[in-house]
Amino acid sequence: MSPATGRTTAARDRQQTFGATWWSRRWIRALESLGATYPNTRLPRGRSLARKGAVQGLQVQPGEVTARVEQGGRTYQVALCLPVFTEEQWKAGVRALAGQIQHAASLLQGQMPENIDETFGKAGFTLFPRRGEFSSRCGCRDTGDPCVHGAAVHYTFAGALDDNPFLLPALRGHNREELLARLRAARSGSSAQPAAATDRLPADEAFFAGGDLAQIPLHPLPPSAPDHLIRRLGPPPAGEPGDTEALAALARRAAAYAWEVLRAEEAQKSGSGSGSGSGS
């Protein structure tokens, strides 16, 4: 590796961050609270591995996050474990969420309400992990929990949460479709349960199942963190130190402009609709 390449890698490692969204930062805080229980350097070393892209093949299923971590020419199979909620806990949690109109609306629109854990807390549990719930497995000889490879997967999962907050309830036992189906049923007073996996159309069949796409109601939201993907990627190859911030600022301006254009179009449609209605 040439000195120039080494400097670029070091700069990328310093600038790339995790936690562009509040739910990702909450996950990281839960992880880093472990550092107070015993002296260790595993967390910063794991964070560095994650920033360098050493974690591959991240998979999330109920109770477990699995991935491969490359280090020193070796591959380590890692699993992070978190208890799955019981059926009774999910029933209580969904009832609590359904009783909060803002929570239900946010979740149905793909957002994670900031005080969602307070609502779950009223049902007696928490969506985010408590101390003592984390555990991990790794093929290395380190007896720490988490080891440096487990810490790397923790940080990589935090980055995945930035893009998809529903990975967290999926880890607790209900994926997005299951959670939203139960939430809709609770809001409507129905006793319907989430459809079984065998009852769902495959994505390719569902897409071509027919129907007018123009009739699907859209509920756009203003962008919350339009620059977080750029920051996670780090500086562009052969770029200058300020290029990442310049690109991030450009992404924020473009997102703000797009949102204003959309609002103007929606306002115009509403005005046209009200005008035609008054003249009939």
PDB file of C-alpha atoms in Angstrom:
ATOM      1  CA  MET A   1       0.000   0.000   0.000  1.00  0.00           C
ATOM      2  CA  SER A   2       1.397   3.404  -0.950  1.00  0.00           C
ATOM      3  CA  PRO A   3       1.573   6.219   1.653  1.00  0.00           C
ATOM      4  CA  ALA A   4      -1.094   8.157  -0.249  1.00  0.00           C
ATOM      5  CA  THR A   5      -3.487   5.205  -0.155  1.00  0.00           C
ATOM      6  CA  GLY A   6      -2.819   4.764   3.537  1.00  0.00           C
ATOM      7  CA  ARG A   7      -3.700   8.396   4.235  1.00  0.00           C
ATOM      8  CA  THR A   8      -6.939   8.117   2.239  1.00  0.00           C
ATOM      9  CA  THR A   9      -7.964   4.994   4.183  1.00  0.00           C
ATOM     10  CA  ALA A  10      -7.129   6.652   7.486  1.00  0.00           C
ATOM     11  CA  ALA A  11      -9.151   9.750   6.555  1.00  0.00           C
ATOM     12  CA  ARG A  12     -12.134   7.605   5.574  1.00  0.00           C
ATOM     13  CA  ASP A  13     -11.897   5.724   8.875  1.00  0.00           C
ATOM     14  CA  ARG A  14     -11.892   8.986  10.833  1.00  0.00           C
ATOM     15  CA  GLN A  15     -14.737  10.671   8.950  1.00  0.00           C
ATOM     16  CA  GLN A  16     -17.248   7.892   8.423  1.00  0.00           C
ATOM     17  CA  THR A  17     -19.750   7.752  11.258  1.00  0.00           C
ATOM     18  CA  PHE A  18     -22.655   5.635  12.459  1.00  0.00           C
ATOM     19  CA  GLY A  19     -25.897   6.895  13.915  1.00  0.00           C
ATOM     20  CA  ALA A  20     -27.461   9.272  11.382  1.00  0.00           C
ATOM     21  CA  THR A  21     -30.898   8.632  12.923  1.00  0.00           C
ATOM     22  CA  TRP A  22     -32.042   8.716  16.522  1.00  0.00           C
ATOM     23  CA  TRP A  23     -32.897   5.003  16.582  1.00  0.00           C
ATOM     24  CA  SER A  24     -29.421   4.064  15.360  1.00  0.00           C
ATOM     25  CA  ARG A  25     -27.808   6.334  17.958  1.00  0.00           C
ATOM     26  CA  ARG A  26     -29.967   4.709  20.644  1.00  0.00           C
ATOM     27  CA  TRP A  27     -28.689   1.267  19.590  1.00  0.00           C
ATOM     28  CA  ILE A  28     -25.080   2.494  19.757  1.00  0.00           C
ATOM     29  CA  ARG A  29     -25.641   3.977  23.220  1.00  0.00           C
ATOM     30  CA  ALA A  30     -26.963   0.629  24.426  1.00  0.00           C
ATOM     31  CA  LEU A  31     -23.851  -1.075  23.034  1.00  0.00           C
ATOM     32  CA  GLU A  32     -21.381   1.466  24.373  1.00  0.00           C
ATOM     33  CA  SER A  33     -22.905   1.299  27.843  1.00  0.00           C
ATOM     34  CA  LEU A  34     -21.278  -2.128  28.025  1.00  0.00           C
ATOM     35  CA  GLY A  35     -17.905  -0.392  28.070  1.00  0.00           C
ATOM     36  CA  ALA A  36     -18.647   0.806  31.603  1.00  0.00           C
ATOM     37  CA  THR A  37     -18.948  -2.762  32.894  1.00  0.00           C
ATOM     38  CA  TYR A  38     -15.355  -3.772  32.219  1.00  0.00           C
ATOM     39  CA  PRO A  39     -12.187  -2.135  30.879  1.00  0.00           C
ATOM     40  CA  ASN A  40     -11.820  -2.943  27.194  1.00  0.00           C
ATOM     41  CA  THR A  41     -10.644  -1.626  23.853  1.00  0.00           C
ATOM     42  CA  ARG A  42     -12.882  -3.917  21.836  1.00  0.00           C
ATOM     43  CA  LEU A  43     -15.522  -1.330  21.009  1.00  0.00           C
ATOM     44  CA  PRO A  44     -13.215   1.205  19.303  1.00  0.00           C
ATOM     45  CA  ARG A  45     -11.395  -1.627  17.514  1.00  0.00           C
ATOM     46  CA  GLY A  46     -14.717  -3.092  16.372  1.00  0.00           C
ATOM     47  CA  ARG A  47     -15.899   0.331  15.225  1.00  0.00           C
ATOM     48  CA  SER A  48     -12.738   0.692  13.142  1.00  0.00           C
ATOM     49  CA  LEU A  49     -13.313  -2.720  11.534  1.00  0.00           C
ATOM     50  CA  ALA A  50     -16.898  -1.781  10.702  1.00  0.00           C
ATOM     51  CA  ARG A  51     -15.807   1.510   9.135  1.00  0.00           C
ATOM     52  CA  LYS A  52     -13.322  -0.327   6.943  1.00  0.00           C
ATOM     53  CA  GLY A  53     -16.026  -2.606   5.561  1.00  0.00           C
ATOM     54  CA  ALA A  54     -14.792  -5.764   7.292  1.00  0.00           C
ATOM     55  CA  VAL A  55     -18.362  -6.898   8.054  1.00  0.00           C
ATOM     56  CA  GLN A  56     -20.082  -8.769   5.228  1.00  0.00           C
ATOM     57  CA  GLY A  57     -23.322 -10.705   4.720  1.00  0.00           C
ATOM     58  CA  LEU A  58     -25.331  -9.095   7.523  1.00  0.00           C
ATOM     59  CA  GLN A  59     -28.580 -11.028   8.126  1.00  0.00           C
ATOM     60  CA  VAL A  60     -31.372 -10.269  10.602  1.00  0.00           C
ATOM     61  CA  GLN A  61     -33.843 -12.829  11.882  1.00  0.00           C
ATOM     62  CA  PRO A  62     -35.878 -13.133  15.091  1.00  0.00           C
ATOM     63  CA  GLY A  63     -33.487 -13.122  18.020  1.00  0.00           C
ATOM     64  CA  GLU A  64     -30.270 -13.018  15.998  1.00  0.00           C
ATOM     65  CA  VAL A  65     -28.055 -10.865  13.766  1.00  0.00           C
ATOM     66  CA  THR A  66     -25.418 -12.838  11.865  1.00  0.00           C
ATOM     67  CA  ALA A  67     -22.508 -11.708   9.701  1.00  0.00           C
ATOM     68  CA  ARG A  68     -18.959 -12.522   8.590  1.00  0.00           C
ATOM     69  CA  VAL A  69     -16.054 -10.398   9.772  1.00  0.00           C
ATOM     70  CA  GLU A  70     -12.769 -10.337   7.856  1.00  0.00           C
ATOM     71  CA  GLN A  71      -9.616  -9.625   9.862  1.00  0.00           C
ATOM     72  CA  GLY A  72      -5.997 -10.494   9.265  1.00  0.00           C
ATOM     73  CA  GLY A  73      -6.778 -12.822   6.384  1.00  0.00           C
ATOM     74  CA  ARG A  74      -9.260 -14.830   8.447  1.00  0.00           C
ATOM     75  CA  THR A  75     -13.057 -14.943   8.395  1.00  0.00           C
ATOM     76  CA  TYR A  76     -15.033 -15.059  11.630  1.00  0.00           C
ATOM     77  CA  GLN A  77     -18.698 -16.074  11.826  1.00  0.00           C
ATOM     78  CA  VAL A  78     -20.464 -13.826  14.320  1.00  0.00           C
ATOM     79  CA  ALA A  79     -23.950 -13.918  15.833  1.00  0.00           C
ATOM     80  CA  LEU A  80     -25.497 -11.246  18.059  1.00  0.00           C
ATOM     81  CA  CYS A  81     -28.412 -12.442  20.159  1.00  0.00           C
ATOM     82  CA  LEU A  82     -31.324 -10.515  21.689  1.00  0.00           C
ATOM     83  CA  PRO A  83     -34.419 -12.087  23.287  1.00  0.00           C
ATOM     84  CA  VAL A  84     -37.550 -12.285  21.132  1.00  0.00           C
ATOM     85  CA  PHE A  85     -40.739 -10.852  22.608  1.00  0.00           C
ATOM     86  CA  THR A  86     -43.379 -13.328  23.654  1.00  0.00           C
ATOM     87  CA  GLU A  87     -46.799 -13.306  21.993  1.00  0.00           C
ATOM     88  CA  GLU A  88     -48.279 -11.695  25.097  1.00  0.00           C
ATOM     89  CA  GLN A  89     -45.652  -8.956  25.021  1.00  0.00           C
ATOM     90  CA  TRP A  90     -46.372  -8.235  21.364  1.00  0.00           C
ATOM     91  CA  LYS A  91     -50.117  -8.062  22.045  1.00  0.00           C
ATOM     92  CA  ALA A  92     -49.572  -5.598  24.873  1.00  0.00           C
ATOM     93  CA  GLY A  93     -47.069  -3.572  22.834  1.00  0.00           C
ATOM     94  CA  VAL A  94     -49.309  -3.318  19.776  1.00  0.00           C
ATOM     95  CA  ARG A  95     -52.276  -2.270  21.945  1.00  0.00           C
ATOM     96  CA  ALA A  96     -50.155   0.466  23.488  1.00  0.00           C
ATOM     97  CA  LEU A  97     -48.940   1.657  20.069  1.00  0.00           C
ATOM     98  CA  ALA A  98     -52.440   1.595  18.587  1.00  0.00           C
ATOM     99  CA  GLY A  99     -53.628   3.837  21.399  1.00  0.00           C
ATOM    100  CA  GLN A 100     -51.167   6.552  20.330  1.00  0.00           C
ATOM    101  CA  ILE A 101     -52.394   8.106  17.088  1.00  0.00           C
ATOM    102  CA  GLN A 102     -49.058   9.762  16.305  1.00  0.00           C
ATOM    103  CA  HIS A 103     -47.171   6.508  16.887  1.00  0.00           C
ATOM    104  CA  ALA A 104     -49.505   4.554  14.652  1.00  0.00           C
ATOM    105  CA  ALA A 105     -49.304   7.167  11.883  1.00  0.00           C
ATOM    106  CA  SER A 106     -45.510   7.341  12.039  1.00  0.00           C
ATOM    107  CA  LEU A 107     -45.084   3.563  11.914  1.00  0.00           C
ATOM    108  CA  LEU A 108     -47.559   3.164   9.065  1.00  0.00           C
ATOM    109  CA  GLN A 109     -45.512   5.740   7.125  1.00  0.00           C
ATOM    110  CA  GLY A 110     -42.214   3.940   7.774  1.00  0.00           C
ATOM    111  CA  GLN A 111     -40.913   6.166  10.585  1.00  0.00           C
ATOM    112  CA  MET A 112     -39.895   5.227  14.135  1.00  0.00           C
ATOM    113  CA  PRO A 113     -41.506   7.527  16.764  1.00  0.00           C
ATOM    114  CA  GLU A 114     -38.878   8.966  19.090  1.00  0.00           C
ATOM    115  CA  ASN A 115     -40.737   8.079  22.297  1.00  0.00           C
ATOM    116  CA  ILE A 116     -41.783   4.613  21.146  1.00  0.00           C
ATOM    117  CA  ASP A 117     -39.913   2.988  24.027  1.00  0.00           C
ATOM    118  CA  GLU A 118     -41.890   5.024  26.549  1.00  0.00           C
ATOM    119  CA  THR A 119     -45.035   3.522  25.056  1.00  0.00           C
ATOM    120  CA  PHE A 120     -43.589   0.014  25.158  1.00  0.00           C
ATOM    121  CA  GLY A 121     -42.476   0.736  28.710  1.00  0.00           C
ATOM    122  CA  LYS A 122     -46.100   1.188  29.765  1.00  0.00           C
ATOM    123  CA  ALA A 123     -46.604  -2.406  28.638  1.00  0.00           C
ATOM    124  CA  GLY A 124     -43.676  -3.481  30.831  1.00  0.00           C
ATOM    125  CA  PHE A 125     -40.819  -3.957  28.365  1.00  0.00           C
ATOM    126  CA  THR A 126     -38.579  -2.092  25.940  1.00  0.00           C
ATOM    127  CA  LEU A 127     -37.949  -2.396  22.221  1.00  0.00           C
ATOM    128  CA  PHE A 128     -34.309  -1.340  22.588  1.00  0.00           C
ATOM    129  CA  PRO A 129     -32.006  -3.711  24.465  1.00  0.00           C
ATOM    130  CA  ARG A 130     -31.494  -3.439  28.187  1.00  0.00           C
ATOM    131  CA  ARG A 131     -28.226  -4.212  29.923  1.00  0.00           C
ATOM    132  CA  GLY A 132     -27.874  -7.943  30.306  1.00  0.00           C
ATOM    133  CA  GLU A 133     -29.916  -8.802  27.195  1.00  0.00           C
ATOM    134  CA  PHE A 134     -27.026  -8.687  24.718  1.00  0.00           C
ATOM    135  CA  SER A 135     -25.045 -11.827  24.015  1.00  0.00           C
ATOM    136  CA  SER A 136     -22.819 -12.843  21.131  1.00  0.00           C
ATOM    137  CA  ARG A 137     -21.005 -15.799  19.573  1.00  0.00           C
ATOM    138  CA  CYS A 138     -17.816 -15.717  17.544  1.00  0.00           C
ATOM    139  CA  GLY A 139     -15.234 -18.202  16.287  1.00  0.00           C
ATOM    140  CA  CYS A 140     -12.302 -16.234  17.707  1.00  0.00           C
ATOM    141  CA  ARG A 141     -10.566 -17.036  20.988  1.00  0.00           C
ATOM    142  CA  ASP A 142     -11.528 -13.800  22.715  1.00  0.00           C
ATOM    143  CA  THR A 143     -13.751 -14.497  25.716  1.00  0.00           C
ATOM    144  CA  GLY A 144     -15.142 -10.962  25.838  1.00  0.00           C
ATOM    145  CA  ASP A 145     -18.809 -10.388  25.095  1.00  0.00           C
ATOM    146  CA  PRO A 146     -18.806  -8.762  22.679  1.00  0.00           C
ATOM    147  CA  CYS A 147     -15.405  -9.497  21.194  1.00  0.00           C
ATOM    148  CA  VAL A 148     -13.928  -7.088  18.669  1.00  0.00           C
ATOM    149  CA  HIS A 149     -15.729  -8.919  15.835  1.00  0.00           C
ATOM    150  CA  GLY A 150     -19.032  -8.822  17.677  1.00  0.00           C
ATOM    151  CA  ALA A 151     -18.555  -5.099  18.270  1.00  0.00           C
ATOM    152  CA  ALA A 152     -17.937  -4.608  14.532  1.00  0.00           C
ATOM    153  CA  VAL A 153     -21.248  -6.326  13.744  1.00  0.00           C
ATOM    154  CA  HIS A 154     -23.021  -4.182  16.347  1.00  0.00           C
ATOM    155  CA  TYR A 155     -21.851  -0.991  14.630  1.00  0.00           C
ATOM    156  CA  THR A 156     -22.665  -2.330  11.171  1.00  0.00           C
ATOM    157  CA  PHE A 157     -26.166  -3.219  12.352  1.00  0.00           C
ATOM    158  CA  ALA A 158     -26.504   0.360  13.625  1.00  0.00           C
ATOM    159  CA  GLY A 159     -25.695   1.552  10.098  1.00  0.00           C
ATOM    160  CA  ALA A 160     -28.341  -0.801   8.690  1.00  0.00           C
ATOM    161  CA  LEU A 161     -30.857   0.623  11.175  1.00  0.00           C
ATOM    162  CA  ASP A 162     -30.252   4.087   9.725  1.00  0.00           C
ATOM    163  CA  ASP A 163     -31.785   2.832   6.474  1.00  0.00           C
ATOM    164  CA  ASN A 164     -34.435   0.517   7.943  1.00  0.00           C
ATOM    165  CA  PRO A 165     -35.646   1.038  11.543  1.00  0.00           C
ATOM    166  CA  PHE A 166     -37.955  -1.980  11.210  1.00  0.00           C
ATOM    167  CA  LEU A 167     -34.921  -4.257  11.549  1.00  0.00           C
ATOM    168  CA  LEU A 168     -35.183  -3.707  15.301  1.00  0.00           C
ATOM    169  CA  PRO A 169     -38.743  -5.080  15.736  1.00  0.00           C
ATOM    170  CA  ALA A 170     -37.749  -7.841  13.288  1.00  0.00           C
ATOM    171  CA  LEU A 171     -34.928  -8.747  15.676  1.00  0.00           C
ATOM    172  CA  ARG A 172     -37.505  -8.824  18.481  1.00  0.00           C
ATOM    173  CA  GLY A 173     -39.726 -11.197  16.510  1.00  0.00           C
ATOM    174  CA  HIS A 174     -41.969  -9.214  14.116  1.00  0.00           C
ATOM    175  CA  ASN A 175     -40.882  -7.922  10.722  1.00  0.00           C
ATOM    176  CA  ARG A 176     -42.348  -4.777   9.182  1.00  0.00           C
ATOM    177  CA  GLU A 177     -45.289  -6.500   7.487  1.00  0.00           C
ATOM    178  CA  GLU A 178     -46.263  -8.429  10.616  1.00  0.00           C
ATOM    179  CA  LEU A 179     -46.030  -5.405  12.899  1.00  0.00           C
ATOM    180  CA  LEU A 180     -48.001  -3.114  10.577  1.00  0.00           C
ATOM    181  CA  ALA A 181     -50.671  -5.767   9.977  1.00  0.00           C
ATOM    182  CA  ARG A 182     -51.205  -6.130  13.724  1.00  0.00           C
ATOM    183  CA  LEU A 183     -51.198  -2.372  14.182  1.00  0.00           C
ATOM    184  CA  ARG A 184     -53.822  -1.861  11.453  1.00  0.00           C
ATOM    185  CA  ALA A 185     -55.954  -4.619  12.953  1.00  0.00           C
ATOM    186  CA  ALA A 186     -55.714  -3.050  16.413  1.00  0.00           C
ATOM    187  CA  ARG A 187     -56.586   0.400  15.073  1.00  0.00           C
ATOM    188  CA  SER A 188     -59.625  -0.961  13.218  1.00  0.00           C
ATOM    189  CA  GLY A 189     -60.781  -3.094  16.128  1.00  0.00           C
ATOM    190  CA  SER A 190     -60.311  -6.254  14.108  1.00  0.00           C
ATOM    191  CA  SER A 191     -59.041  -9.481  15.621  1.00  0.00           C
ATOM    192  CA  ALA A 192     -57.203 -10.376  12.429  1.00  0.00           C
ATOM    193  CA  GLN A 193     -53.676 -11.733  12.843  1.00  0.00           C
ATOM    194  CA  PRO A 194     -50.782 -11.070  10.462  1.00  0.00           C
ATOM    195  CA  ALA A 195     -50.932 -13.181   7.336  1.00  0.00           C
ATOM    196  CA  ALA A 196     -48.691 -16.216   7.375  1.00  0.00           C
ATOM    197  CA  ALA A 197     -45.680 -16.110   5.107  1.00  0.00           C
ATOM    198  CA  THR A 198     -47.312 -18.724   2.866  1.00  0.00           C
ATOM    199  CA  ASP A 199     -50.334 -16.414   2.372  1.00  0.00           C
ATOM    200  CA  ARG A 200     -48.272 -13.574   0.902  1.00  0.00           C
ATOM    201  CA  LEU A 201     -47.600 -13.090  -2.764  1.00  0.00           C
ATOM    202  CA  PRO A 202     -43.947 -13.164  -3.792  1.00  0.00           C
ATOM    203  CA  ALA A 203     -42.695  -9.665  -4.546  1.00  0.00           C
ATOM    204  CA  ASP A 204     -42.470 -10.276  -8.295  1.00  0.00           C
ATOM    205  CA  GLU A 205     -46.012 -11.655  -8.468  1.00  0.00           C
ATOM    206  CA  ALA A 206     -47.452  -8.922  -6.262  1.00  0.00           C
ATOM    207  CA  PHE A 207     -45.922  -6.211  -8.422  1.00  0.00           C
ATOM    208  CA  PHE A 208     -47.582  -7.509 -11.563  1.00  0.00           C
ATOM    209  CA  ALA A 209     -50.824  -8.538  -9.874  1.00  0.00           C
ATOM    210  CA  GLY A 210     -52.723  -5.754 -11.625  1.00  0.00           C
ATOM    211  CA  GLY A 211     -54.436  -2.578 -10.466  1.00  0.00           C
ATOM    212  CA  ASP A 212     -53.967   1.108 -11.102  1.00  0.00           C
ATOM    213  CA  LEU A 213     -50.792   2.376  -9.465  1.00  0.00           C
ATOM    214  CA  ALA A 214     -52.099   5.943  -9.764  1.00  0.00           C
ATOM    215  CA  GLN A 215     -54.817   5.061  -7.244  1.00  0.00           C
ATOM    216  CA  ILE A 216     -52.345   4.233  -4.486  1.00  0.00           C
ATOM    217  CA  PRO A 217     -52.466   7.057  -1.900  1.00  0.00           C
ATOM    218  CA  LEU A 218     -49.121   8.713  -1.254  1.00  0.00           C
ATOM    219  CA  HIS A 219     -48.148  10.254   2.084  1.00  0.00           C
ATOM    220  CA  PRO A 220     -44.707  11.796   1.575  1.00  0.00           C
ATOM    221  CA  LEU A 221     -42.660  13.017   4.521  1.00  0.00           C
ATOM    222  CA  PRO A 222     -39.950  15.664   4.589  1.00  0.00           C
ATOM    223  CA  PRO A 223     -36.449  14.137   4.414  1.00  0.00           C
ATOM    224  CA  SER A 224     -35.020  13.503   7.885  1.00  0.00           C
ATOM    225  CA  ALA A 225     -31.335  12.895   7.079  1.00  0.00           C
ATOM    226  CA  PRO A 226     -30.755  13.222   3.308  1.00  0.00           C
ATOM    227  CA  ASP A 227     -26.981  13.338   3.738  1.00  0.00           C
ATOM    228  CA  HIS A 228     -26.408  10.293   5.951  1.00  0.00           C
ATOM    229  CA  LEU A 229     -25.561   7.890   3.121  1.00  0.00           C
ATOM    230  CA  ILE A 230     -22.937  10.301   1.793  1.00  0.00           C
ATOM    231  CA  ARG A 231     -21.390  10.589   5.256  1.00  0.00           C
ATOM    232  CA  ARG A 232     -21.333   6.820   5.685  1.00  0.00           C
ATOM    233  CA  LEU A 233     -19.532   6.377   2.372  1.00  0.00           C
ATOM    234  CA  GLY A 234     -16.799   8.772   3.428  1.00  0.00           C
ATOM    235  CA  PRO A 235     -14.773  11.066   1.161  1.00  0.00           C
ATOM    236  CA  PRO A 236     -14.770  10.335  -2.590  1.00  0.00           C
ATOM    237  CA  PRO A 237     -11.644   8.685  -4.049  1.00  0.00           C
ATOM    238  CA  ALA A 238      -8.845  11.185  -4.680  1.00  0.00           C
ATOM    239  CA  GLY A 239     -11.053  13.893  -3.178  1.00  0.00           C
ATOM    240  CA  GLU A 240     -10.175  16.867  -1.010  1.00  0.00           C
ATOM    241  CA  PRO A 241     -10.766  16.956   2.769  1.00  0.00           C
ATOM    242  CA  GLY A 242     -13.852  19.170   2.414  1.00  0.00           C
ATOM    243  CA  ASP A 243     -15.516  17.219  -0.405  1.00  0.00           C
ATOM    244  CA  THR A 244     -17.686  15.052   1.852  1.00  0.00           C
ATOM    245  CA  GLU A 245     -19.186  18.057   3.620  1.00  0.00           C
ATOM    246  CA  ALA A 246     -19.740  19.826   0.301  1.00  0.00           C
ATOM    247  CA  LEU A 247     -21.595  16.813  -1.106  1.00  0.00           C
ATOM    248  CA  ALA A 248     -23.600  16.465   2.108  1.00  0.00           C
ATOM    249  CA  ALA A 249     -24.631  20.130   1.934  1.00  0.00           C
ATOM    250  CA  LEU A 250     -25.621  19.666  -1.715  1.00  0.00           C
ATOM    251  CA  ALA A 251     -27.770  16.644  -0.798  1.00  0.00           C
ATOM    252  CA  ARG A 252     -29.511  18.647   1.948  1.00  0.00           C
ATOM    253  CA  ARG A 253     -30.237  21.541  -0.409  1.00  0.00           C
ATOM    254  CA  ALA A 254     -31.517  19.230  -3.138  1.00  0.00           C
ATOM    255  CA  ALA A 255     -33.798  17.402  -0.694  1.00  0.00           C
ATOM    256  CA  ALA A 256     -35.144  20.688   0.698  1.00  0.00           C
ATOM    257  CA  TYR A 257     -35.810  21.980  -2.826  1.00  0.00           C
ATOM    258  CA  ALA A 258     -37.555  18.746  -3.853  1.00  0.00           C
ATOM    259  CA  TRP A 259     -39.744  18.917  -0.754  1.00  0.00           C
ATOM    260  CA  GLU A 260     -40.758  22.519  -1.487  1.00  0.00           C
ATOM    261  CA  VAL A 261     -41.585  21.625  -5.108  1.00  0.00           C
ATOM    262  CA  LEU A 262     -43.756  18.736  -3.910  1.00  0.00           C
ATOM    263  CA  ARG A 263     -45.559  20.939  -1.386  1.00  0.00           C
ATOM    264  CA  ALA A 264     -46.232  23.545  -4.055  1.00  0.00           C
ATOM    265  CA  GLU A 265     -47.624  20.911  -6.426  1.00  0.00           C
ATOM    266  CA  GLU A 266     -49.854  19.454  -3.715  1.00  0.00           C
ATOM    267  CA  ALA A 267     -51.099  22.940  -2.789  1.00  0.00           C
ATOM    268  CA  GLN A 268     -51.861  23.661  -6.452  1.00  0.00           C
ATOM    269  CA  LYS A 269     -53.799  20.401  -6.787  1.00  0.00           C
ATOM    270  CA  SER A 270     -55.794  21.189  -3.659  1.00  0.00           C
ATOM    271  CA  GLY A 271     -56.573  24.655  -4.939  1.00  0.00           C
ATOM    272  CA  SER A 272     -57.657  23.363  -8.327  1.00  0.00           C
ATOM    273  CA  GLY A 273     -59.814  20.703  -6.705  1.00  0.00           C
ATOM    274  CA  SER A 274     -61.569  23.210  -4.444  1.00  0.00           C
ATOM    275  CA  GLY A 275     -62.090  25.624  -7.331  1.00  0.00           C
ATOM    276  CA  SER A 276     -63.721  23.062  -9.592  1.00  0.00           C
ATOM    277  CA  GLY A 277     -65.878  21.855  -6.713  1.00  0.00           C
ATOM    278  CA  SER A 278     -67.232  25.339  -5.934  1.00  0.00           C
ATOM    279  CA  GLY A 279     -68.177  25.942  -9.571  1.00  0.00           C
ATOM    280  CA  SER A 280     -70.221  22.769  -9.997  1.00  0.00           C
TER     281      SER A 280
END
